[in-house]
Short mmCIF file of C-alpha atoms in Angstrom, two decimals:
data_model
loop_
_atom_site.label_atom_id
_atom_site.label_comp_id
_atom_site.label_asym_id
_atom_site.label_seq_id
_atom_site.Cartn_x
_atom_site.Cartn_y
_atom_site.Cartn_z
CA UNK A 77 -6.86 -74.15 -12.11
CA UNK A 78 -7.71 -77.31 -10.45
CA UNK A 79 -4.40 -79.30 -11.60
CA UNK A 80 -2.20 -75.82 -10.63
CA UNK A 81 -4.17 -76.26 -6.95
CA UNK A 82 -2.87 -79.94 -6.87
CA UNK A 83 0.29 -79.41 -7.96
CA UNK A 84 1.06 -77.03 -5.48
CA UNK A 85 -0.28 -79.46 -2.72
CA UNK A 86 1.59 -81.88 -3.57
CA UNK A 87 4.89 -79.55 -4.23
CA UNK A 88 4.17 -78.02 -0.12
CA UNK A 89 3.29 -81.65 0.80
CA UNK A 90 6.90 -82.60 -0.61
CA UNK A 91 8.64 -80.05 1.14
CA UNK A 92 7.39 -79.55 4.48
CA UNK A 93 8.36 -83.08 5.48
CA UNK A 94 11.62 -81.87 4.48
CA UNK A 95 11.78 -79.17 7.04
CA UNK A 96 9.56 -80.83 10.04
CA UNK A 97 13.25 -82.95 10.61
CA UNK A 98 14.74 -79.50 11.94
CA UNK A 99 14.31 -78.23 15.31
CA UNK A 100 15.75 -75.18 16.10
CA UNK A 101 17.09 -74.29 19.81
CA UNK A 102 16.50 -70.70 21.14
CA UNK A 103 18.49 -69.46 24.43
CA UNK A 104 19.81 -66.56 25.02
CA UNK A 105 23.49 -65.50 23.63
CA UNK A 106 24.88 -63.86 26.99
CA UNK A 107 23.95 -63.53 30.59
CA UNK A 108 25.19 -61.17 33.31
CA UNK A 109 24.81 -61.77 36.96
CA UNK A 110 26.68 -60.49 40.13
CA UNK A 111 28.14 -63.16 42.53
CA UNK A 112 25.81 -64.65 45.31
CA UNK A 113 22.59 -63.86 43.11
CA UNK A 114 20.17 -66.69 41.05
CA UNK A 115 19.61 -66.93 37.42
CA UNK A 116 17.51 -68.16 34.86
CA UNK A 117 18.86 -69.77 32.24
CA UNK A 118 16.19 -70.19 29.56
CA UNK A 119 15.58 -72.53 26.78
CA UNK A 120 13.01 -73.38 24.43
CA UNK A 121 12.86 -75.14 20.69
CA UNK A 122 10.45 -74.41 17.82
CA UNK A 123 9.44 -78.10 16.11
CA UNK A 124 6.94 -78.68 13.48
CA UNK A 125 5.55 -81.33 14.99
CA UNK A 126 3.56 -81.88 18.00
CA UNK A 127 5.49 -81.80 21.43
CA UNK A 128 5.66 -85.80 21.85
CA UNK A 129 5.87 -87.31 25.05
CA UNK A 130 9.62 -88.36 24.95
CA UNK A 131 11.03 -84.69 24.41
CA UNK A 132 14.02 -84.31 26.25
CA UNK A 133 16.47 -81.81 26.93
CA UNK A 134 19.97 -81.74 28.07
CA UNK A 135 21.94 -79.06 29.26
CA UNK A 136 25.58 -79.30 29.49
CA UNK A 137 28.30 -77.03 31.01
CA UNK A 138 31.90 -75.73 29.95
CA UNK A 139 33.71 -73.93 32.17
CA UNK A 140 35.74 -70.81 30.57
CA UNK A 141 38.50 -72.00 29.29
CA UNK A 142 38.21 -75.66 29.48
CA UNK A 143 37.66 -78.17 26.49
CA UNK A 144 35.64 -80.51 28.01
CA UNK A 145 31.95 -80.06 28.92
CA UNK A 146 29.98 -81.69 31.60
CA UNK A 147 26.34 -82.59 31.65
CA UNK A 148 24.92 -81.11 34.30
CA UNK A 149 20.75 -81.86 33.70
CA UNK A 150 18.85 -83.85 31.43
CA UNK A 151 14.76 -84.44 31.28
CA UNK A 152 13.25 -87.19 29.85
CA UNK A 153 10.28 -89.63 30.53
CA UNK A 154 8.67 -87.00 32.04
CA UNK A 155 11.36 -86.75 35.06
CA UNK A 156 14.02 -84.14 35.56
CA UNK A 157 17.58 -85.28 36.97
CA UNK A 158 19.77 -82.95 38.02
CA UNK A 159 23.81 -82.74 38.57
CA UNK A 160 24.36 -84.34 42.16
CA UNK A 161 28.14 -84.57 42.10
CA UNK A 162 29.72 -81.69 39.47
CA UNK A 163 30.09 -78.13 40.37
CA UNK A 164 26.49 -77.78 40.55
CA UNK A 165 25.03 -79.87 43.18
CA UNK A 166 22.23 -78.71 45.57
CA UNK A 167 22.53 -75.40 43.59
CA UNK A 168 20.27 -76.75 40.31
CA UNK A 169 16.52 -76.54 40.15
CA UNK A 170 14.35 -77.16 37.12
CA UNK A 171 11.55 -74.44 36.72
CA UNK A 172 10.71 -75.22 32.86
CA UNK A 173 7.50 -76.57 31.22
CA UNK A 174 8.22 -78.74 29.14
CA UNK A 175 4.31 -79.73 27.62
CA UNK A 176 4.86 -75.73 26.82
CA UNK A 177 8.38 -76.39 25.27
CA UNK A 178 10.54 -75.23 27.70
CA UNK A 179 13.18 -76.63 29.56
CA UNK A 180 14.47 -73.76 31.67
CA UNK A 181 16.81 -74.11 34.43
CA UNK A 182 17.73 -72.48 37.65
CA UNK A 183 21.10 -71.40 38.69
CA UNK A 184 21.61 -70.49 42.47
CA UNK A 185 24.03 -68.33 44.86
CA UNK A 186 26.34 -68.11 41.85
CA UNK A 187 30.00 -67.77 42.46
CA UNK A 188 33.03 -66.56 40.08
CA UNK A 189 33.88 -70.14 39.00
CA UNK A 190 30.67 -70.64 37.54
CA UNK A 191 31.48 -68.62 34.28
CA UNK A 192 31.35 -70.72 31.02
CA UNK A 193 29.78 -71.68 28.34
CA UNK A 194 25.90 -73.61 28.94
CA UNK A 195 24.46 -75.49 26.23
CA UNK A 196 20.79 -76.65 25.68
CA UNK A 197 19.94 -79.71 23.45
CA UNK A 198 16.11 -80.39 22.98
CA UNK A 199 14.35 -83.10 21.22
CA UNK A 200 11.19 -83.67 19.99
CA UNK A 201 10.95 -87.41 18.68
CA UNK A 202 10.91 -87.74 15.61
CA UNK A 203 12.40 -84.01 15.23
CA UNK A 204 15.72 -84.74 16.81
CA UNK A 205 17.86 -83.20 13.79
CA UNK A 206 19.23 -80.04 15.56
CA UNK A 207 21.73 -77.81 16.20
CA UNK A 208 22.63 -77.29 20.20
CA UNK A 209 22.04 -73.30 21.59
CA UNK A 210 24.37 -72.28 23.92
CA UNK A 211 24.57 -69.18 26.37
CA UNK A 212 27.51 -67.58 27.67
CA UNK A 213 27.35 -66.64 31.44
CA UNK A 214 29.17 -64.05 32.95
CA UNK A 215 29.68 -63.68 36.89
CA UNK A 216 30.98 -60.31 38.16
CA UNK A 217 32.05 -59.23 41.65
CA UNK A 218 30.04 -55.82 41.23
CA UNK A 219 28.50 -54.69 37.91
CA UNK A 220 30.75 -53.20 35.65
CA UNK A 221 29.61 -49.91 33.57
CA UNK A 222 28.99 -50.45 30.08
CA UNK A 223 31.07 -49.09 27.50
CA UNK A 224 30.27 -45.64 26.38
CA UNK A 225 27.49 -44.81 29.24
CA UNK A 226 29.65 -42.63 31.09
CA UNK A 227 31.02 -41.02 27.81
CA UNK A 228 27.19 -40.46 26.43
CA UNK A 229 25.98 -38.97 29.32
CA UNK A 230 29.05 -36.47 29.68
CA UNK A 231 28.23 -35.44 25.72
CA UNK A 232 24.64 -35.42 26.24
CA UNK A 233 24.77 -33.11 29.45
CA UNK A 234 27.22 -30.87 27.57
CA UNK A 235 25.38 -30.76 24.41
CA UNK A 236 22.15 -29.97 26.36
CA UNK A 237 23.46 -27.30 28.26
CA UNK A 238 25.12 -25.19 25.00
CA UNK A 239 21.59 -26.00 23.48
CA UNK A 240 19.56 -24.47 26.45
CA UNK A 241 22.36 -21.81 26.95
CA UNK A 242 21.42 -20.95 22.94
CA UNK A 243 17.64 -20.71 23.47
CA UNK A 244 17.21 -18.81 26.78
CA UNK A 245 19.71 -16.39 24.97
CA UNK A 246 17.07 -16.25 21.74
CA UNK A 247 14.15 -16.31 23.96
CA UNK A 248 15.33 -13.10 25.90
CA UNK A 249 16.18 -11.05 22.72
CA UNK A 250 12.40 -11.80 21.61
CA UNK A 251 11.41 -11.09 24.56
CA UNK A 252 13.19 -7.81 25.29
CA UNK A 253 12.01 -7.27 21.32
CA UNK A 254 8.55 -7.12 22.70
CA UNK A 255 8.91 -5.49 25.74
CA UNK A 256 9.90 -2.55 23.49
CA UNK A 257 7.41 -2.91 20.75
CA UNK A 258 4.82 -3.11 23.95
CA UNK A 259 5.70 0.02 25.71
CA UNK A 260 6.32 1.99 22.07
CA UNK A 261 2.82 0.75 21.50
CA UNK A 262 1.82 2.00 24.76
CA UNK A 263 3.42 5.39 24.44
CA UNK A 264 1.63 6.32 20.88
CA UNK A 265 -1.72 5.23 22.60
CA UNK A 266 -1.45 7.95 25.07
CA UNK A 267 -0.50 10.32 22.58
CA UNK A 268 -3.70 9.58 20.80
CA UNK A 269 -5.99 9.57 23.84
CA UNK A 270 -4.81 13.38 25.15
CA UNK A 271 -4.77 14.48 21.60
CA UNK A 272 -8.63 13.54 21.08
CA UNK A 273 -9.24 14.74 24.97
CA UNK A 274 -7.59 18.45 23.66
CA UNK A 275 -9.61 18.53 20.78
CA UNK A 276 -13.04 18.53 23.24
CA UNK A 277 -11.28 20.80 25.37
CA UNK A 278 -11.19 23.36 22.57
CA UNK A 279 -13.56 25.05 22.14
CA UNK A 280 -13.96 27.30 18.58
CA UNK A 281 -13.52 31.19 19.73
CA UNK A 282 -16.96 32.60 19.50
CA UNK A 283 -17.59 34.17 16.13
CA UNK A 284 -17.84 38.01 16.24
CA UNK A 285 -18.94 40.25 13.35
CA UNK A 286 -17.36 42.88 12.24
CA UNK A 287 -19.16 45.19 10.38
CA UNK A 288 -17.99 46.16 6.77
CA UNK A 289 -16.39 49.79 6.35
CA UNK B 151 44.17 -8.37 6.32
CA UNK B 152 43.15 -10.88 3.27
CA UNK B 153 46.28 -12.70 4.57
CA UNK B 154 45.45 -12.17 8.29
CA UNK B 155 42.14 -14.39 8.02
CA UNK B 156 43.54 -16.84 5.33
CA UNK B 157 46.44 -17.32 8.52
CA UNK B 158 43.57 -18.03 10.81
CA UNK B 159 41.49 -19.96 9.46
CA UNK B 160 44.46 -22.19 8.24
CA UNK B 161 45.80 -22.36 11.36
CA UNK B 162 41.91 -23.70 12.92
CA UNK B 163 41.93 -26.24 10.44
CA UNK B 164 45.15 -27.49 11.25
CA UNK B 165 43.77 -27.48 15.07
CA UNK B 166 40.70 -29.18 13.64
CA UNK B 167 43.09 -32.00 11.99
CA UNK B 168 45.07 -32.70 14.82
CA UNK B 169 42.12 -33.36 17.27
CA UNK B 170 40.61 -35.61 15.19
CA UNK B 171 43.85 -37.89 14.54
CA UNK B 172 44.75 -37.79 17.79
CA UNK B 173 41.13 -39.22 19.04
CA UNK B 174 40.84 -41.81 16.49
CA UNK B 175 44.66 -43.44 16.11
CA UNK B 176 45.83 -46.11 18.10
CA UNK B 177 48.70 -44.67 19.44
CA UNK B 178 48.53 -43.04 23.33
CA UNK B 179 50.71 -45.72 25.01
CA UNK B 180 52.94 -47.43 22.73
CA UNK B 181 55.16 -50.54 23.21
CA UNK B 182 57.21 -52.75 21.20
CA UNK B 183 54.27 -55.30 20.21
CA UNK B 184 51.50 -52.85 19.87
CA UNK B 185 49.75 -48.99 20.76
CA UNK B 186 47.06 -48.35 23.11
CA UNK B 187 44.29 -45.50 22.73
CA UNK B 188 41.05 -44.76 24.04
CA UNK B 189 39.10 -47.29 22.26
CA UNK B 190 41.17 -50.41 21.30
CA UNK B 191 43.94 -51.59 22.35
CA UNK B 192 45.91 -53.30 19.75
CA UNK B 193 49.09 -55.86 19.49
CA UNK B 194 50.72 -57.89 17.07
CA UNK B 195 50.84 -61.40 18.78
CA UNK B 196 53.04 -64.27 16.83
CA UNK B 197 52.64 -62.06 13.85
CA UNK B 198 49.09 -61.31 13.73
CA UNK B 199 47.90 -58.25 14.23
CA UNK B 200 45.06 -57.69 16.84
CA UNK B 201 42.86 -55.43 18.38
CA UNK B 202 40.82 -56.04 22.01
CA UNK B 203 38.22 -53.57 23.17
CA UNK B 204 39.82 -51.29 25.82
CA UNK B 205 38.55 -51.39 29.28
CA UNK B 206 35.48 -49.81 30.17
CA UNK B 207 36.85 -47.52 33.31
CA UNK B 208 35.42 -44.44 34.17
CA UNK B 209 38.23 -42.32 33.45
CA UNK B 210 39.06 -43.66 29.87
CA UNK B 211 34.74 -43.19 29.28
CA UNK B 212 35.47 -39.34 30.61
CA UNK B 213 38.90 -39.27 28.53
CA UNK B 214 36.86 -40.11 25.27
CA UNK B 215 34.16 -37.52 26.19
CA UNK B 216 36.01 -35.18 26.70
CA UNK B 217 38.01 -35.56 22.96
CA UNK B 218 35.14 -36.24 21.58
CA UNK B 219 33.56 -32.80 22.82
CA UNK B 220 36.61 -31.01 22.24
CA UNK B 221 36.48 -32.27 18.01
CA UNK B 222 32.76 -30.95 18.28
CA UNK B 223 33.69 -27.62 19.74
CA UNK B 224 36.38 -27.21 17.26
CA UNK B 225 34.19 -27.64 14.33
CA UNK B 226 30.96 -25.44 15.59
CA UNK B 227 33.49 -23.09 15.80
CA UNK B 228 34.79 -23.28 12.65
CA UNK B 229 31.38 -23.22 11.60
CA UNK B 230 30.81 -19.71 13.65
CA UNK B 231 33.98 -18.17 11.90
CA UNK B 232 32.74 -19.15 8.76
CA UNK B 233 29.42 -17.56 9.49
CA UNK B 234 30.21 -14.44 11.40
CA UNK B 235 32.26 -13.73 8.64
CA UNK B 236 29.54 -12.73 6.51
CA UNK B 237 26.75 -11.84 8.70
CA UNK B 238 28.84 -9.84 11.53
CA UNK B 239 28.70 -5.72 11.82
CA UNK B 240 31.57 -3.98 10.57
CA UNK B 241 34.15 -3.20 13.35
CA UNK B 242 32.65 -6.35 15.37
CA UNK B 243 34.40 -9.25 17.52
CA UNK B 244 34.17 -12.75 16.43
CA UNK B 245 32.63 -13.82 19.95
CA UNK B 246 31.46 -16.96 19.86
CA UNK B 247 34.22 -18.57 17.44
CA UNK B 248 36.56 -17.30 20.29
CA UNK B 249 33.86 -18.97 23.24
CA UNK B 250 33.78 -22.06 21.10
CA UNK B 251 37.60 -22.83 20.68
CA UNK B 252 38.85 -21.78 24.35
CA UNK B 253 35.59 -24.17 25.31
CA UNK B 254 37.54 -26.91 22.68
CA UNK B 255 41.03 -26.52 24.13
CA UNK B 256 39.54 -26.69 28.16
CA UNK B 257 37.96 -29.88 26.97
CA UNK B 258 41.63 -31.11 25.50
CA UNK B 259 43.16 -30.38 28.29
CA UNK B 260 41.26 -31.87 30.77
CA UNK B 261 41.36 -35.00 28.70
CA UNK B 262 45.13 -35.09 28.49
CA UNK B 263 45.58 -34.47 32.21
CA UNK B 264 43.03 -36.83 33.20
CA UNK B 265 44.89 -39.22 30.76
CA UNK B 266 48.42 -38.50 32.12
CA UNK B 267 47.21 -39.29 35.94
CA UNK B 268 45.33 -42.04 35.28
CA UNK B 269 47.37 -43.64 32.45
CA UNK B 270 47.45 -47.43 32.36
CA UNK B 271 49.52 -49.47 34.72
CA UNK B 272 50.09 -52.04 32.13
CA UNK B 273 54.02 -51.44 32.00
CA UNK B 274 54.81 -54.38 30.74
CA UNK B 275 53.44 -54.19 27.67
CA UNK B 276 52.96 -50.20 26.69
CA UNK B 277 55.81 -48.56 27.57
CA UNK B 278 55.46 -45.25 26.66
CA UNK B 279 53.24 -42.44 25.56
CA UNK B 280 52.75 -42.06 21.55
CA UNK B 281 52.14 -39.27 18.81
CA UNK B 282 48.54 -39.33 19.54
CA UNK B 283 49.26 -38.44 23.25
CA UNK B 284 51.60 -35.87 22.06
CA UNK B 285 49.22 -34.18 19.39
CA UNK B 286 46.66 -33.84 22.27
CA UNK B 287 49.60 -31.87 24.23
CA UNK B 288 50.37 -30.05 21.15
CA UNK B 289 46.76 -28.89 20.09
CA UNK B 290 45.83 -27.51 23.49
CA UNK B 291 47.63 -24.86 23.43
CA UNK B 292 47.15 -23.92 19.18
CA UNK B 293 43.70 -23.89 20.11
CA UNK B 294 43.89 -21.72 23.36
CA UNK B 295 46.00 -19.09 20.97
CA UNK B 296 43.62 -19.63 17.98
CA UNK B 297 40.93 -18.73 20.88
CA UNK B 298 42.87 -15.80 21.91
CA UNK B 299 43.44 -14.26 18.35
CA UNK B 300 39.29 -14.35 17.74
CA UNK B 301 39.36 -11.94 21.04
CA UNK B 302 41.35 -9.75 19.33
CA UNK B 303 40.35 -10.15 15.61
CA UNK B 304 37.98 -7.30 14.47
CA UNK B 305 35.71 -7.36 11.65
CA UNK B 306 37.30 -4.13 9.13
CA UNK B 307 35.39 -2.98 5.83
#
């Protein structure tokens, strides 16, 4: 029992190492904002090993359909430094924690041009094996409708309305069903009432004797 | 009279068929490269054959509604027929298999008009309307007769 314990602790002990080189990204897969408005682009890693005190991240920038990406903010030593000549200038502002793993960013008065492709890359020394998260941003003039909300609603209403249209019809048979059984119900009463009310009403004719021839 | 219902309810199914191809194929606007319908529209660029998401406008969501609603009707009617067949009095109407399919060929019919007046301005590409736009034409007025005929159509011993 003993020796199986070990074994295992060594086999976990083996393998974790392994593993603790991977850090994995998280962001988001797509945002949707409408021009003029502020977003927050969020990012955050999962690392097996303590957050150290050179993690860094990195977020870089590729406008829609463009091959090249830009860097557009990068934290490290404990200072953020944001883009102060690219498309991005004066409009960046850093609102992540990063002693809570997260390196969010904000985006401000967003305009059309600013669709693409943003990409976080954190690292956690000695964790720096990774693969980069990106987020897709899309900027619209007014908010489109989503596909199928109109044509769910115009089902549902119909749907509803053949399905109350079937049950006030059901509920009014029964209804009508018992009105009748009520007044039939009704109707036999009375009939029992005057029928007891005749009987003390009558009175047996008074016996008279006739005498026998 | 045997003959007379086997007639009718051939004739529903046939409606029945029709609606449901002509929702689901991908061919209301056709043009040389590729067809159009409410859901996808589809081209064959360089050789390879593609399909985008159509766009999500109001009238194309109300378009596939209303088709949608229209295959539904078609088939609770069915349903109805099938039922007040058995269950009905002697000498009754088949009432709500009638109110069923003249609800079904309203609903085609506004979807094919809506269709027609909004129809995509992408000339370039689709040229013209296809089958699917057609069989829409074609089934609104089956169904509005196939309506008409339940009015009529009496239960007998």
């Amino acid at each position: 029992m003993l020796t199986f314990l070990a074994l295992t602790s060594v086999a976990l002990l083996g393998i974790v190492p392994e593993q603790s080189q991977a850090i994995v990204i998280y962001t988001g897969w797509e945002r949707h904002a409408l021009v003029g408005s502020d977003i927050r682009l969020s990012c955050s890693f999962f690392s097996w090993r303590w957050t150290s005190e050179d993690v860094t991240f990195s977020w870089t920038y590729r406008p829609d359909g463009s091959r090249d990406a830009i860097s557009i903010f990068h934290y490290t030593g404990g200072a953020a430094y944001l883009d102060n000549k690219g498309p991005f200038r004066d409009r960046l502002e850093f609102v992540g924690n990063p002693g809570r793993r997260d390196g969010s960013i904000l985006l401000k008065n967003l305009e059309l041009s600013d669709n693409g492709t943003f990409t976080c890359d954190a690292k956690n020394p000695p964790d720096i094996v990774g693969r980069p998260s990106s987020v897709r941003l899309l900027v619209f003039e007014k908010v489109p409708i989503q596909a199928g909300v109109i044509t769910g609603a115009i089902i549902g209403v119909v749907l509803g309305l053949l399905l109350l249209i079937v049950v006030i019809y059901y509920l009014m048979r029964f209804l009508v069903a018992r009105r009748v059984f009520s007044l039939s119900v009704s109707k036999h009463g009375k009939k029992k009432k005057e029928g007891s009310q005749q009987r003390q009403l009558w009175t047996p004719p008074p016996l008279t004797c006739y005498p026998l021839p | 009279m045997l003959l007379i219902l086997l007639g009718v309810l051939i004739l529903h199914v046939i409606i029945l068929i029709l609606l449901i191809v002509s929702t689901a194929a991908t061919a209301w606007s056709v043009g040389n490269s590729g067809g159009k319908d409410l859901w996808y529209k589809c081209s064959t660029n360089s050789g390879v054959y593609g399909c985008l998401p159509s766009s999500n406008e109001d009238w194309i969501q109300a378009v596939q509604a209303l088709m949608i609603l229209s295959v539904l009707f078609c088939f609770f009617s069915l349903i109805a027929f099938l039922y007040q067949l058995f269950r009905l009095v002697k000498g009754g109407r088949f009432f709500f298999t009638a109110i069923f399919q003249i609800l079904a060929s309203v609903f085609v019919m506004c979807g094919a008009i809506i269709y027609t007046v909004m129809c995509p301005e992408d000339k370039k590409i689709y040229t013209h309307f296809g089958y699917a736009y057609v069989l829409a034409w074609v089934a609104f007025p089956l169904c509005l007769i196939s309506g008409l005929i339940y009015i009529v159509l009496r239960k007998k011993e």
